[in-house]
Amino acid sequence: MHESREHLQTLTEIRSLMERSAKFLSLSGLSGVSAGVIALAGAAVVYGRLQTDWFRLLNYNRLEPYDNSVHADITQFLVTVALVVLGAALLTGLYFTIRKARRQGHTVWNASSKRLLWAMTVPLATGGVFCLALLSYNLIWLAFPATLIFYGMALLNGSKYTLRDVESLAYCEIGLGLVSLFWPGYNLLAWTIGFGILHIVYGLAMYYKYERNTAHEGPAGSV
Amino acid sequence: MKDLLAQFNKAFESKARLNIMSVLMVNDTQSFNALKELLGLTDGNLATHLRALEESGYILVQKQFIGRKPNTIYSATASGRQAFSDHLNALEEFIKNL
């Protein structure tokens, strides 16, 4: 009987090693929540500055009456806000992920996190260049759904190397991006849902699923 | 019972070797340092186990340089993969038959 328990433990250990070595599992749910909150703040800033009707902001037709200098102004403002939101979300996300990795007794910069980063960088960089091209043609209303779609693709590609649940978030982002392509009037709303609300919902779900029980324990010894 | 135990691979008697093989089953290649960190073994201990697995023909060793730093990477061979799954199947049978 004793021997069987030993074999079972061996199998459990093998399984954990296979998961741990192939996937980056230190991604924290709180990273998603913080990214979502920052995105909501960014959306509020955009709304406050443009002072337009919440749901129909950035409608292509509404921007038409303005001349090119206003277009350039709005574009610059939106890109600045988007970049600040991206930077702040990455920084806080990194903070929570490093904290989780420390608690688990794992490192952050290892083979699996590098693989995850690379898997996400390629679609994200492609999307970034694509959006720059759209901006240069004054197609900013198209850039909003495009960021959602490319971000969803990046998550889908990255989900192979981290928690499987990221895949569902990816499908939501892609779906939302595609839908908002056909409702260009609701761009800011779609963007707020995609980067704000979805992140918060996903982050909380992950936090309660994987982290709540371990959050207050000290650093767990590595198996 | 005796038959089942005969299937257990001698090369995997040590848990460390079984663990090394598990990591190499799901990663195409893995560096010495990454293995060390994952398994929590000392340099000497890990090197000994890796050499034993190499001598059985279960893993492939490639030495390369990143700048001036030597970097050794390991991968599982076809026979290593076969031996590992046979061993796991034997373990499974053993547990099932209790």
mmCIF file of C-alpha atoms in Angstrom:
data_model
loop_
_atom_site.group_PDB
_atom_site.id
_atom_site.type_symbol
_atom_site.label_atom_id
_atom_site.label_comp_id
_atom_site.label_asym_id
_atom_site.label_seq_id
_atom_site.Cartn_x
_atom_site.Cartn_y
_atom_site.Cartn_z
ATOM 1 C CA MET A 1 0.000 0.000 0.000
ATOM 2 C CA HIS A 2 2.814 2.321 0.906
ATOM 3 C CA GLU A 3 4.412 1.707 -2.459
ATOM 4 C CA SER A 4 1.272 2.652 -4.357
ATOM 5 C CA ARG A 5 1.077 5.963 -2.584
ATOM 6 C CA GLU A 6 4.647 6.601 -3.572
ATOM 7 C CA HIS A 7 3.880 5.847 -7.225
ATOM 8 C CA LEU A 8 0.847 8.110 -7.141
ATOM 9 C CA GLN A 9 2.969 10.891 -5.740
ATOM 10 C CA THR A 10 5.509 10.318 -8.498
ATOM 11 C CA LEU A 11 2.780 10.694 -11.099
ATOM 12 C CA THR A 12 1.505 13.892 -9.484
ATOM 13 C CA GLU A 13 4.994 15.318 -9.453
ATOM 14 C CA ILE A 14 5.537 14.444 -13.123
ATOM 15 C CA ARG A 15 2.303 16.125 -14.041
ATOM 16 C CA SER A 16 3.148 19.292 -12.130
ATOM 17 C CA LEU A 17 6.621 19.460 -13.697
ATOM 18 C CA MET A 18 5.202 19.044 -17.189
ATOM 19 C CA GLU A 19 2.733 21.881 -16.611
ATOM 20 C CA ARG A 20 5.172 24.143 -14.856
ATOM 21 C CA SER A 21 7.964 23.731 -17.383
ATOM 22 C CA ALA A 22 5.784 24.184 -20.461
ATOM 23 C CA LYS A 23 3.478 26.954 -19.280
ATOM 24 C CA PHE A 24 3.774 30.237 -17.488
ATOM 25 C CA LEU A 25 1.294 29.906 -14.640
ATOM 26 C CA SER A 26 2.225 32.917 -12.536
ATOM 27 C CA LEU A 27 -0.032 35.287 -14.468
ATOM 28 C CA SER A 28 -2.093 36.929 -11.754
ATOM 29 C CA GLY A 29 -5.826 37.563 -11.968
ATOM 30 C CA LEU A 30 -5.217 40.893 -10.241
ATOM 31 C CA SER A 31 -3.156 41.964 -13.286
ATOM 32 C CA GLY A 32 -6.345 41.676 -15.337
ATOM 33 C CA VAL A 33 -8.340 43.672 -12.784
ATOM 34 C CA SER A 34 -5.776 46.486 -12.623
ATOM 35 C CA ALA A 35 -5.514 46.642 -16.433
ATOM 36 C CA GLY A 36 -9.301 46.834 -16.624
ATOM 37 C CA VAL A 37 -9.573 49.621 -14.065
ATOM 38 C CA ILE A 38 -6.887 51.650 -15.847
ATOM 39 C CA ALA A 39 -8.650 51.154 -19.184
ATOM 40 C CA LEU A 40 -11.916 52.399 -17.651
ATOM 41 C CA ALA A 41 -10.100 55.476 -16.349
ATOM 42 C CA GLY A 42 -8.655 56.046 -19.837
ATOM 43 C CA ALA A 43 -12.106 55.760 -21.401
ATOM 44 C CA ALA A 44 -13.453 58.272 -18.857
ATOM 45 C CA VAL A 45 -10.685 60.732 -19.776
ATOM 46 C CA VAL A 46 -11.503 60.387 -23.480
ATOM 47 C CA TYR A 47 -15.190 60.873 -22.768
ATOM 48 C CA GLY A 48 -14.528 63.910 -20.598
ATOM 49 C CA ARG A 49 -12.312 65.573 -23.176
ATOM 50 C CA LEU A 50 -14.533 64.960 -26.176
ATOM 51 C CA GLN A 51 -17.740 65.693 -24.225
ATOM 52 C CA THR A 52 -19.877 63.769 -26.631
ATOM 53 C CA ASP A 53 -22.722 61.399 -26.237
ATOM 54 C CA TRP A 54 -21.295 58.317 -24.507
ATOM 55 C CA PHE A 55 -22.632 55.700 -26.843
ATOM 56 C CA ARG A 56 -22.103 57.363 -30.161
ATOM 57 C CA LEU A 57 -18.675 58.797 -29.556
ATOM 58 C CA LEU A 58 -16.217 58.616 -32.431
ATOM 59 C CA ASN A 59 -18.838 57.965 -34.969
ATOM 60 C CA TYR A 60 -17.256 58.424 -38.353
ATOM 61 C CA ASN A 61 -20.038 60.751 -39.455
ATOM 62 C CA ARG A 62 -19.780 62.935 -36.404
ATOM 63 C CA LEU A 63 -16.130 63.656 -37.091
ATOM 64 C CA GLU A 64 -16.751 64.520 -40.708
ATOM 65 C CA PRO A 65 -17.807 68.139 -40.222
ATOM 66 C CA TYR A 66 -14.481 68.982 -38.590
ATOM 67 C CA ASP A 67 -11.467 69.970 -40.612
ATOM 68 C CA ASN A 68 -8.139 68.181 -40.766
ATOM 69 C CA SER A 69 -6.447 70.013 -37.898
ATOM 70 C CA VAL A 70 -9.217 68.910 -35.520
ATOM 71 C CA HIS A 71 -8.884 65.367 -36.839
ATOM 72 C CA ALA A 72 -5.144 65.421 -36.199
ATOM 73 C CA ASP A 73 -5.737 66.855 -32.741
ATOM 74 C CA ILE A 74 -8.242 64.185 -31.776
ATOM 75 C CA THR A 75 -6.070 61.431 -33.208
ATOM 76 C CA GLN A 76 -3.042 62.601 -31.270
ATOM 77 C CA PHE A 77 -5.064 62.842 -28.076
ATOM 78 C CA LEU A 78 -6.535 59.357 -28.487
ATOM 79 C CA VAL A 79 -3.185 57.758 -29.311
ATOM 80 C CA THR A 80 -1.584 59.428 -26.281
ATOM 81 C CA VAL A 81 -4.324 58.175 -23.961
ATOM 82 C CA ALA A 82 -4.127 54.686 -25.454
ATOM 83 C CA LEU A 83 -0.348 54.536 -24.995
ATOM 84 C CA VAL A 84 -0.524 55.797 -21.400
ATOM 85 C CA VAL A 85 -3.235 53.235 -20.624
ATOM 86 C CA LEU A 86 -1.157 50.478 -22.239
ATOM 87 C CA GLY A 87 1.984 51.447 -20.314
ATOM 88 C CA ALA A 88 0.226 51.767 -16.953
ATOM 89 C CA ALA A 89 -1.664 48.497 -17.454
ATOM 90 C CA LEU A 90 1.561 46.660 -18.323
ATOM 91 C CA LEU A 91 3.386 48.055 -15.289
ATOM 92 C CA THR A 92 0.680 47.183 -12.752
ATOM 93 C CA GLY A 93 0.108 43.819 -14.435
ATOM 94 C CA LEU A 94 3.801 43.066 -14.168
ATOM 95 C CA TYR A 95 3.767 44.036 -10.496
ATOM 96 C CA PHE A 96 0.976 41.595 -9.578
ATOM 97 C CA THR A 97 2.478 38.811 -11.672
ATOM 98 C CA ILE A 98 5.916 39.203 -10.080
ATOM 99 C CA ARG A 99 4.254 39.186 -6.683
ATOM 100 C CA LYS A 100 2.374 35.976 -7.453
ATOM 101 C CA ALA A 101 5.499 34.297 -8.818
ATOM 102 C CA ARG A 102 7.436 35.225 -5.667
ATOM 103 C CA ARG A 103 4.684 33.794 -3.483
ATOM 104 C CA GLN A 104 4.759 30.560 -5.450
ATOM 105 C CA GLY A 105 8.521 30.471 -5.188
ATOM 106 C CA HIS A 106 8.950 30.603 -8.974
ATOM 107 C CA THR A 107 10.920 32.986 -11.134
ATOM 108 C CA VAL A 108 9.281 35.406 -13.550
ATOM 109 C CA TRP A 109 11.888 35.513 -16.300
ATOM 110 C CA ASN A 110 12.218 31.900 -17.435
ATOM 111 C CA ALA A 111 11.856 29.816 -20.574
ATOM 112 C CA SER A 112 8.051 29.645 -20.336
ATOM 113 C CA SER A 113 7.499 33.364 -19.752
ATOM 114 C CA LYS A 114 9.817 34.179 -22.669
ATOM 115 C CA ARG A 115 7.801 31.856 -24.887
ATOM 116 C CA LEU A 116 4.536 33.459 -23.752
ATOM 117 C CA LEU A 117 5.917 36.939 -24.340
ATOM 118 C CA TRP A 118 7.101 36.075 -27.837
ATOM 119 C CA ALA A 119 3.809 34.387 -28.731
ATOM 120 C CA MET A 120 1.972 37.577 -27.804
ATOM 121 C CA THR A 121 4.468 40.077 -29.181
ATOM 122 C CA VAL A 122 4.179 39.002 -32.803
ATOM 123 C CA PRO A 123 0.392 39.540 -33.189
ATOM 124 C CA LEU A 124 0.496 42.669 -31.000
ATOM 125 C CA ALA A 125 3.300 44.295 -32.971
ATOM 126 C CA THR A 126 1.538 43.398 -36.218
ATOM 127 C CA GLY A 127 -1.636 45.006 -34.869
ATOM 128 C CA GLY A 128 0.293 48.074 -33.776
ATOM 129 C CA VAL A 129 1.767 48.648 -37.225
ATOM 130 C CA PHE A 130 -1.611 47.939 -38.830
ATOM 131 C CA CYS A 131 -3.261 50.580 -36.635
ATOM 132 C CA LEU A 132 -0.527 53.098 -37.438
ATOM 133 C CA ALA A 133 -1.328 52.576 -41.106
ATOM 134 C CA LEU A 134 -5.052 53.100 -40.404
ATOM 135 C CA LEU A 135 -4.264 56.310 -38.510
ATOM 136 C CA SER A 136 -2.153 57.605 -41.352
ATOM 137 C CA TYR A 137 -5.198 57.190 -43.627
ATOM 138 C CA ASN A 138 -7.428 58.955 -41.067
ATOM 139 C CA LEU A 139 -9.360 55.749 -40.415
ATOM 140 C CA ILE A 140 -9.293 56.047 -36.647
ATOM 141 C CA TRP A 141 -12.746 54.511 -36.255
ATOM 142 C CA LEU A 142 -11.317 51.304 -37.773
ATOM 143 C CA ALA A 143 -8.327 51.345 -35.452
ATOM 144 C CA PHE A 144 -10.554 50.794 -32.409
ATOM 145 C CA PRO A 145 -11.977 47.404 -33.486
ATOM 146 C CA ALA A 146 -8.551 46.507 -34.916
ATOM 147 C CA THR A 147 -6.869 46.868 -31.510
ATOM 148 C CA LEU A 148 -9.498 44.559 -29.994
ATOM 149 C CA ILE A 149 -9.129 41.969 -32.752
ATOM 150 C CA PHE A 150 -5.331 41.904 -32.720
ATOM 151 C CA TYR A 151 -5.267 41.835 -28.932
ATOM 152 C CA GLY A 152 -7.641 38.867 -29.028
ATOM 153 C CA MET A 153 -5.384 37.092 -31.519
ATOM 154 C CA ALA A 154 -2.373 37.747 -29.288
ATOM 155 C CA LEU A 155 -4.219 36.264 -26.305
ATOM 156 C CA LEU A 156 -5.306 33.263 -28.367
ATOM 157 C CA ASN A 157 -1.739 32.633 -29.458
ATOM 158 C CA GLY A 158 -0.416 33.145 -25.931
ATOM 159 C CA SER A 159 -3.046 30.930 -24.281
ATOM 160 C CA LYS A 160 -1.066 27.863 -25.356
ATOM 161 C CA TYR A 161 1.704 28.894 -23.005
ATOM 162 C CA THR A 162 -0.253 29.985 -19.956
ATOM 163 C CA LEU A 163 -3.546 29.363 -18.157
ATOM 164 C CA ARG A 164 -5.961 27.773 -20.600
ATOM 165 C CA ASP A 165 -8.693 30.191 -19.474
ATOM 166 C CA VAL A 166 -7.023 33.003 -21.422
ATOM 167 C CA GLU A 167 -8.488 31.370 -24.528
ATOM 168 C CA SER A 168 -12.056 32.333 -23.557
ATOM 169 C CA LEU A 169 -11.000 35.941 -22.967
ATOM 170 C CA ALA A 170 -9.385 35.872 -26.419
ATOM 171 C CA TYR A 171 -12.612 34.728 -28.111
ATOM 172 C CA CYS A 172 -14.570 37.480 -26.329
ATOM 173 C CA GLU A 173 -12.112 40.172 -27.476
ATOM 174 C CA ILE A 174 -12.092 38.941 -31.092
ATOM 175 C CA GLY A 175 -15.888 38.640 -31.163
ATOM 176 C CA LEU A 176 -16.347 42.099 -29.694
ATOM 177 C CA GLY A 177 -13.870 43.568 -32.190
ATOM 178 C CA LEU A 178 -15.670 41.953 -35.124
ATOM 179 C CA VAL A 179 -19.090 43.098 -33.939
ATOM 180 C CA SER A 180 -17.904 46.661 -33.402
ATOM 181 C CA LEU A 181 -16.585 46.727 -36.981
ATOM 182 C CA PHE A 182 -20.224 46.832 -38.061
ATOM 183 C CA TRP A 183 -21.295 49.398 -35.454
ATOM 184 C CA PRO A 184 -18.660 52.061 -35.880
ATOM 185 C CA GLY A 185 -20.720 54.466 -33.797
ATOM 186 C CA TYR A 186 -20.151 52.460 -30.643
ATOM 187 C CA ASN A 187 -16.386 52.311 -30.813
ATOM 188 C CA LEU A 188 -15.598 53.776 -27.417
ATOM 189 C CA LEU A 189 -18.229 51.603 -25.785
ATOM 190 C CA ALA A 190 -16.783 48.455 -27.388
ATOM 191 C CA TRP A 191 -13.289 49.514 -26.383
ATOM 192 C CA THR A 192 -14.428 50.144 -22.803
ATOM 193 C CA ILE A 193 -16.080 46.731 -22.602
ATOM 194 C CA GLY A 194 -13.154 44.930 -24.242
ATOM 195 C CA PHE A 195 -10.263 46.440 -22.345
ATOM 196 C CA GLY A 196 -12.077 47.523 -19.196
ATOM 197 C CA ILE A 197 -14.969 45.312 -18.234
ATOM 198 C CA LEU A 198 -13.801 42.028 -19.794
ATOM 199 C CA HIS A 199 -10.413 42.349 -18.082
ATOM 200 C CA ILE A 200 -11.996 42.991 -14.710
ATOM 201 C CA VAL A 201 -14.436 40.089 -15.058
ATOM 202 C CA TYR A 202 -11.722 37.726 -16.287
ATOM 203 C CA GLY A 203 -9.263 38.886 -13.631
ATOM 204 C CA LEU A 204 -11.731 38.420 -10.780
ATOM 205 C CA ALA A 205 -12.761 34.992 -12.094
ATOM 206 C CA MET A 206 -9.092 33.902 -12.255
ATOM 207 C CA TYR A 207 -8.352 35.354 -8.856
ATOM 208 C CA TYR A 208 -11.186 33.471 -7.201
ATOM 209 C CA LYS A 209 -10.450 30.286 -9.150
ATOM 210 C CA TYR A 210 -6.708 30.015 -8.540
ATOM 211 C CA GLU A 211 -5.411 32.540 -6.050
ATOM 212 C CA ARG A 212 -7.816 33.329 -3.283
ATOM 213 C CA ASN A 213 -6.828 30.335 -1.198
ATOM 214 C CA THR A 214 -3.123 30.912 -1.508
ATOM 215 C CA ALA A 215 -3.063 34.709 -1.375
ATOM 216 C CA HIS A 216 -2.484 34.956 2.348
ATOM 217 C CA GLU A 217 -0.057 32.109 2.741
ATOM 218 C CA GLY A 218 3.640 32.759 2.830
ATOM 219 C CA PRO A 219 5.879 31.796 -0.084
ATOM 220 C CA ALA A 220 5.001 28.235 -0.935
ATOM 221 C CA GLY A 221 8.020 25.976 -1.139
ATOM 222 C CA SER A 222 8.678 24.810 -4.688
ATOM 223 C CA VAL A 223 7.697 21.198 -5.161
ATOM 224 C CA MET B 1 3.024 -8.544 -9.984
ATOM 225 C CA LYS B 2 6.531 -9.598 -10.874
ATOM 226 C CA ASP B 3 5.795 -9.117 -14.601
ATOM 227 C CA LEU B 4 4.649 -5.584 -14.076
ATOM 228 C CA LEU B 5 7.709 -4.687 -12.071
ATOM 229 C CA ALA B 6 9.877 -6.040 -14.858
ATOM 230 C CA GLN B 7 8.508 -3.272 -17.065
ATOM 231 C CA PHE B 8 9.849 -0.619 -14.735
ATOM 232 C CA ASN B 9 12.828 0.974 -16.324
ATOM 233 C CA LYS B 10 16.052 0.810 -14.348
ATOM 234 C CA ALA B 11 17.195 4.120 -15.816
ATOM 235 C CA PHE B 12 14.222 5.824 -14.190
ATOM 236 C CA GLU B 13 14.741 4.330 -10.753
ATOM 237 C CA SER B 14 15.898 7.692 -9.541
ATOM 238 C CA LYS B 15 13.135 10.224 -9.268
ATOM 239 C CA ALA B 16 15.389 13.003 -10.551
ATOM 240 C CA ARG B 17 15.862 11.195 -13.874
ATOM 241 C CA LEU B 18 12.145 10.621 -14.238
ATOM 242 C CA ASN B 19 11.598 14.335 -13.553
ATOM 243 C CA ILE B 20 14.204 15.371 -16.115
ATOM 244 C CA MET B 21 12.460 13.212 -18.703
ATOM 245 C CA SER B 22 9.038 14.710 -17.839
ATOM 246 C CA VAL B 23 10.350 18.199 -18.512
ATOM 247 C CA LEU B 24 11.950 17.141 -21.798
ATOM 248 C CA MET B 25 8.752 15.396 -22.936
ATOM 249 C CA VAL B 26 6.843 18.688 -23.102
ATOM 250 C CA ASN B 27 9.689 21.029 -24.067
ATOM 251 C CA ASP B 28 11.579 20.562 -27.335
ATOM 252 C CA THR B 29 14.780 21.659 -25.657
ATOM 253 C CA GLN B 30 15.696 22.833 -22.209
ATOM 254 C CA SER B 31 18.891 24.417 -20.920
ATOM 255 C CA PHE B 32 20.946 23.169 -17.988
ATOM 256 C CA ASN B 33 20.067 26.221 -15.910
ATOM 257 C CA ALA B 34 16.344 25.960 -16.581
ATOM 258 C CA LEU B 35 16.404 22.291 -15.576
ATOM 259 C CA LYS B 36 18.347 23.120 -12.445
ATOM 260 C CA GLU B 37 15.811 25.723 -11.448
ATOM 261 C CA LEU B 38 12.773 23.564 -12.229
ATOM 262 C CA LEU B 39 14.026 20.508 -10.409
ATOM 263 C CA GLY B 40 15.811 22.254 -7.568
ATOM 264 C CA LEU B 41 18.947 20.120 -7.924
ATOM 265 C CA THR B 42 22.570 21.090 -7.427
ATOM 266 C CA ASP B 43 24.877 21.421 -10.441
ATOM 267 C CA GLY B 44 26.783 18.233 -9.688
ATOM 268 C CA ASN B 45 23.707 16.178 -8.938
ATOM 269 C CA LEU B 46 21.908 17.281 -12.088
ATOM 270 C CA ALA B 47 25.000 16.734 -14.236
ATOM 271 C CA THR B 48 25.355 13.172 -12.983
ATOM 272 C CA HIS B 49 21.748 12.323 -13.763
ATOM 273 C CA LEU B 50 21.964 13.972 -17.172
ATOM 274 C CA ARG B 51 25.094 12.000 -18.009
ATOM 275 C CA ALA B 52 23.387 8.762 -17.018
ATOM 276 C CA LEU B 53 20.416 9.540 -19.263
ATOM 277 C CA GLU B 54 22.733 10.503 -22.102
ATOM 278 C CA GLU B 55 24.592 7.222 -21.769
ATOM 279 C CA SER B 56 21.307 5.310 -22.000
ATOM 280 C CA GLY B 57 20.649 7.186 -25.237
ATOM 281 C CA TYR B 58 17.499 8.795 -23.852
ATOM 282 C CA ILE B 59 18.573 12.396 -24.194
ATOM 283 C CA LEU B 60 20.600 14.384 -26.667
ATOM 284 C CA VAL B 61 23.147 16.952 -25.487
ATOM 285 C CA GLN B 62 24.113 19.972 -27.562
ATOM 286 C CA LYS B 63 26.734 22.400 -26.394
ATOM 287 C CA GLN B 64 26.642 25.892 -27.804
ATOM 288 C CA PHE B 65 27.825 29.357 -26.906
ATOM 289 C CA ILE B 66 25.779 32.457 -26.235
ATOM 290 C CA GLY B 67 28.418 35.136 -26.615
ATOM 291 C CA ARG B 68 31.219 33.673 -24.555
ATOM 292 C CA LYS B 69 29.048 31.809 -22.122
ATOM 293 C CA PRO B 70 28.684 28.104 -22.739
ATOM 294 C CA ASN B 71 25.088 26.988 -22.868
ATOM 295 C CA THR B 72 24.196 23.315 -22.884
ATOM 296 C CA ILE B 73 20.774 22.297 -24.074
ATOM 297 C CA TYR B 74 19.087 18.929 -23.736
ATOM 298 C CA SER B 75 16.354 17.216 -25.688
ATOM 299 C CA ALA B 76 14.657 13.822 -25.461
ATOM 300 C CA THR B 77 15.483 11.235 -28.137
ATOM 301 C CA ALA B 78 12.850 9.007 -29.733
ATOM 302 C CA SER B 79 13.967 6.045 -27.651
ATOM 303 C CA GLY B 80 13.899 8.232 -24.545
ATOM 304 C CA ARG B 81 10.297 9.213 -25.257
ATOM 305 C CA GLN B 82 9.383 5.575 -25.830
ATOM 306 C CA ALA B 83 11.074 4.474 -22.612
ATOM 307 C CA PHE B 84 9.376 7.228 -20.654
ATOM 308 C CA SER B 85 5.874 6.360 -21.857
ATOM 309 C CA ASP B 86 6.509 2.642 -21.296
ATOM 310 C CA HIS B 87 7.579 3.416 -17.776
ATOM 311 C CA LEU B 88 4.507 5.566 -17.137
ATOM 312 C CA ASN B 89 2.230 2.871 -18.548
ATOM 313 C CA ALA B 90 3.830 0.339 -16.234
ATOM 314 C CA LEU B 91 3.318 2.688 -13.297
ATOM 315 C CA GLU B 92 -0.303 3.126 -14.260
ATOM 316 C CA GLU B 93 -0.884 -0.621 -14.596
ATOM 317 C CA PHE B 94 0.767 -1.177 -11.265
ATOM 318 C CA ILE B 95 -1.521 1.293 -9.517
ATOM 319 C CA LYS B 96 -4.628 -0.024 -11.293
ATOM 320 C CA ASN B 97 -3.954 -3.603 -10.255
ATOM 321 C CA LEU B 98 -3.669 -2.947 -6.563
#
